[in-house]
């Protein structure tokens, strides 16, 4: 007995259409690789710029801390001295010395820093470097 099955018809492949499809796919892959490479280059440029800016900031921080400690180191010594005096006066129960030391400490604390430092103005320009 013979059954009447439907057999799928295979469409014969067209060599030209397959070649065009492969060529198109290879072109797309090449385009993706090019985009990935350019993205990697841009990311490396950003990392390099970030490292350079961080190194500059660390260097400037060290210079700034050194400058401030030399320029205003006397103030720090006064703070330390007044706090040590306050501690000793409180331990001995001398309220008058404690009061005088606190008043002196407040005078040193409330005294304005020297203005007109060109050094400080130079460090205020850091935003122009970061904006490049």
Coordinates of C-alpha atoms in Angstrom, one line a residue:
X1 CA 0.0 0.0 0.0
X2 CA 1.2 3.3 -0.9
X3 CA 0.7 6.3 1.4
X4 CA 0.6 9.7 0.1
X5 CA 3.0 11.6 2.4
X6 CA 3.9 15.1 1.7
X7 CA 7.6 15.5 1.5
X8 CA 9.0 18.9 2.1
X9 CA 10.5 20.5 -0.9
X10 CA 13.9 21.8 -0.3
X11 CA 14.7 25.0 -2.1
X12 CA 18.0 24.6 -3.8
X13 CA 20.5 27.0 -2.3
X14 CA 21.4 29.9 -4.4
X15 CA 25.1 30.3 -4.2
X16 CA 25.0 34.0 -4.9
X17 CA 22.5 34.7 -2.1
X18 CA 24.6 32.7 0.4
X19 CA 27.8 34.5 -0.6
X20 CA 26.0 37.9 -0.2
X21 CA 24.7 36.8 3.2
X22 CA 28.1 35.6 4.4
X23 CA 29.7 38.8 3.1
X24 CA 27.2 40.9 4.9
X25 CA 27.6 39.0 8.1
X26 CA 31.4 39.3 7.9
X27 CA 31.0 43.0 7.3
X28 CA 28.8 43.3 10.4
X29 CA 31.3 41.4 12.5
X30 CA 34.1 43.6 11.2
X31 CA 32.1 46.7 12.1
X32 CA 31.4 45.4 15.6
X33 CA 35.1 44.6 16.1
X34 CA 36.0 48.1 14.9
X35 CA 33.5 49.7 17.3
X36 CA 34.9 47.6 20.2
X37 CA 38.4 48.6 19.4
X38 CA 37.6 52.3 19.2
X39 CA 35.7 52.0 22.5
X40 CA 38.7 50.3 24.1
X41 CA 40.9 53.1 22.9
X42 CA 38.6 55.8 24.3
X43 CA 38.3 53.9 27.6
X44 CA 42.1 53.8 27.8
X45 CA 42.4 57.5 27.1
X46 CA 39.9 58.2 29.8
X47 CA 41.8 56.0 32.3
X48 CA 45.1 57.7 31.4
X49 CA 43.6 61.2 31.9
X50 CA 42.1 60.1 35.2
X51 CA 45.5 58.7 36.4
X52 CA 47.2 61.9 35.4
X53 CA 44.6 64.1 37.1
X54 CA 44.8 62.0 40.3
X55 CA 48.6 62.1 40.3
X56 CA 48.4 65.9 39.9
X57 CA 45.9 66.2 42.8
X58 CA 48.0 64.0 45.1
X59 CA 51.1 66.1 44.3
X60 CA 49.3 69.4 44.8
X61 CA 47.8 68.1 48.1
X62 CA 51.2 67.3 49.4
X63 CA 52.5 70.8 48.5
X64 CA 49.3 72.4 49.9
X65 CA 49.6 70.5 53.2
X66 CA 53.3 71.4 53.5
X67 CA 52.6 75.0 52.7
X68 CA 49.8 75.3 55.3
X69 CA 51.7 73.6 58.0
X70 CA 54.6 75.9 57.5
X71 CA 52.5 79.1 57.0
X72 CA 50.1 78.4 59.8
X73 CA 52.1 76.0 62.0
X74 CA 52.3 78.6 64.7
X75 CA 48.6 78.5 65.1
X76 CA 48.7 74.7 65.5
X77 CA 51.4 75.1 68.2
X78 CA 49.2 77.7 69.9
X79 CA 46.2 75.3 69.8
X80 CA 48.2 72.5 71.3
X81 CA 49.7 74.7 74.0
X82 CA 46.4 76.2 75.0
X83 CA 44.7 72.7 75.2
X84 CA 47.6 71.4 77.3
X85 CA 47.3 74.4 79.6
X86 CA 43.5 73.9 79.8
X87 CA 44.0 70.2 80.7
X88 CA 46.5 71.1 83.4
X89 CA 44.3 73.9 84.8
X90 CA 41.3 71.6 85.0
X91 CA 43.3 68.9 86.7
X92 CA 44.5 71.3 89.3
X93 CA 41.1 72.9 89.7
X94 CA 42.3 76.4 88.7
X95 CA 39.2 77.9 87.2
X96 CA 40.7 81.3 86.5
X97 CA 43.6 79.8 84.4
X98 CA 41.0 77.6 82.6
X99 CA 38.9 80.6 81.8
X100 CA 41.9 82.7 80.5
X101 CA 43.2 79.8 78.4
X102 CA 39.8 79.3 76.8
X103 CA 39.4 83.0 76.0
X104 CA 42.9 83.0 74.5
X105 CA 42.1 79.9 72.5
X106 CA 38.9 81.5 71.2
X107 CA 40.9 84.6 70.1
X108 CA 43.4 82.5 68.2
X109 CA 40.6 80.5 66.6
X110 CA 38.5 83.6 65.6
X111 CA 41.5 85.5 64.1
X112 CA 41.2 85.6 60.3
X113 CA 43.8 83.9 58.1
X114 CA 46.1 86.1 56.1
X115 CA 44.5 87.1 52.9
X116 CA 46.1 87.9 49.6
X117 CA 48.0 84.6 49.3
X118 CA 48.9 84.2 45.6
X119 CA 49.7 80.6 46.4
X120 CA 46.1 80.0 47.4
X121 CA 44.8 81.6 44.2
X122 CA 46.8 79.2 42.1
X123 CA 45.2 76.2 43.7
X124 CA 41.8 77.7 43.1
X125 CA 42.3 77.3 39.4
X126 CA 42.2 73.5 39.6
X127 CA 38.7 73.3 38.0
X128 CA 40.2 74.5 34.7
X129 CA 42.4 71.5 34.7
X130 CA 39.6 69.1 35.6
X131 CA 37.4 70.6 32.9
X132 CA 39.8 69.9 30.0

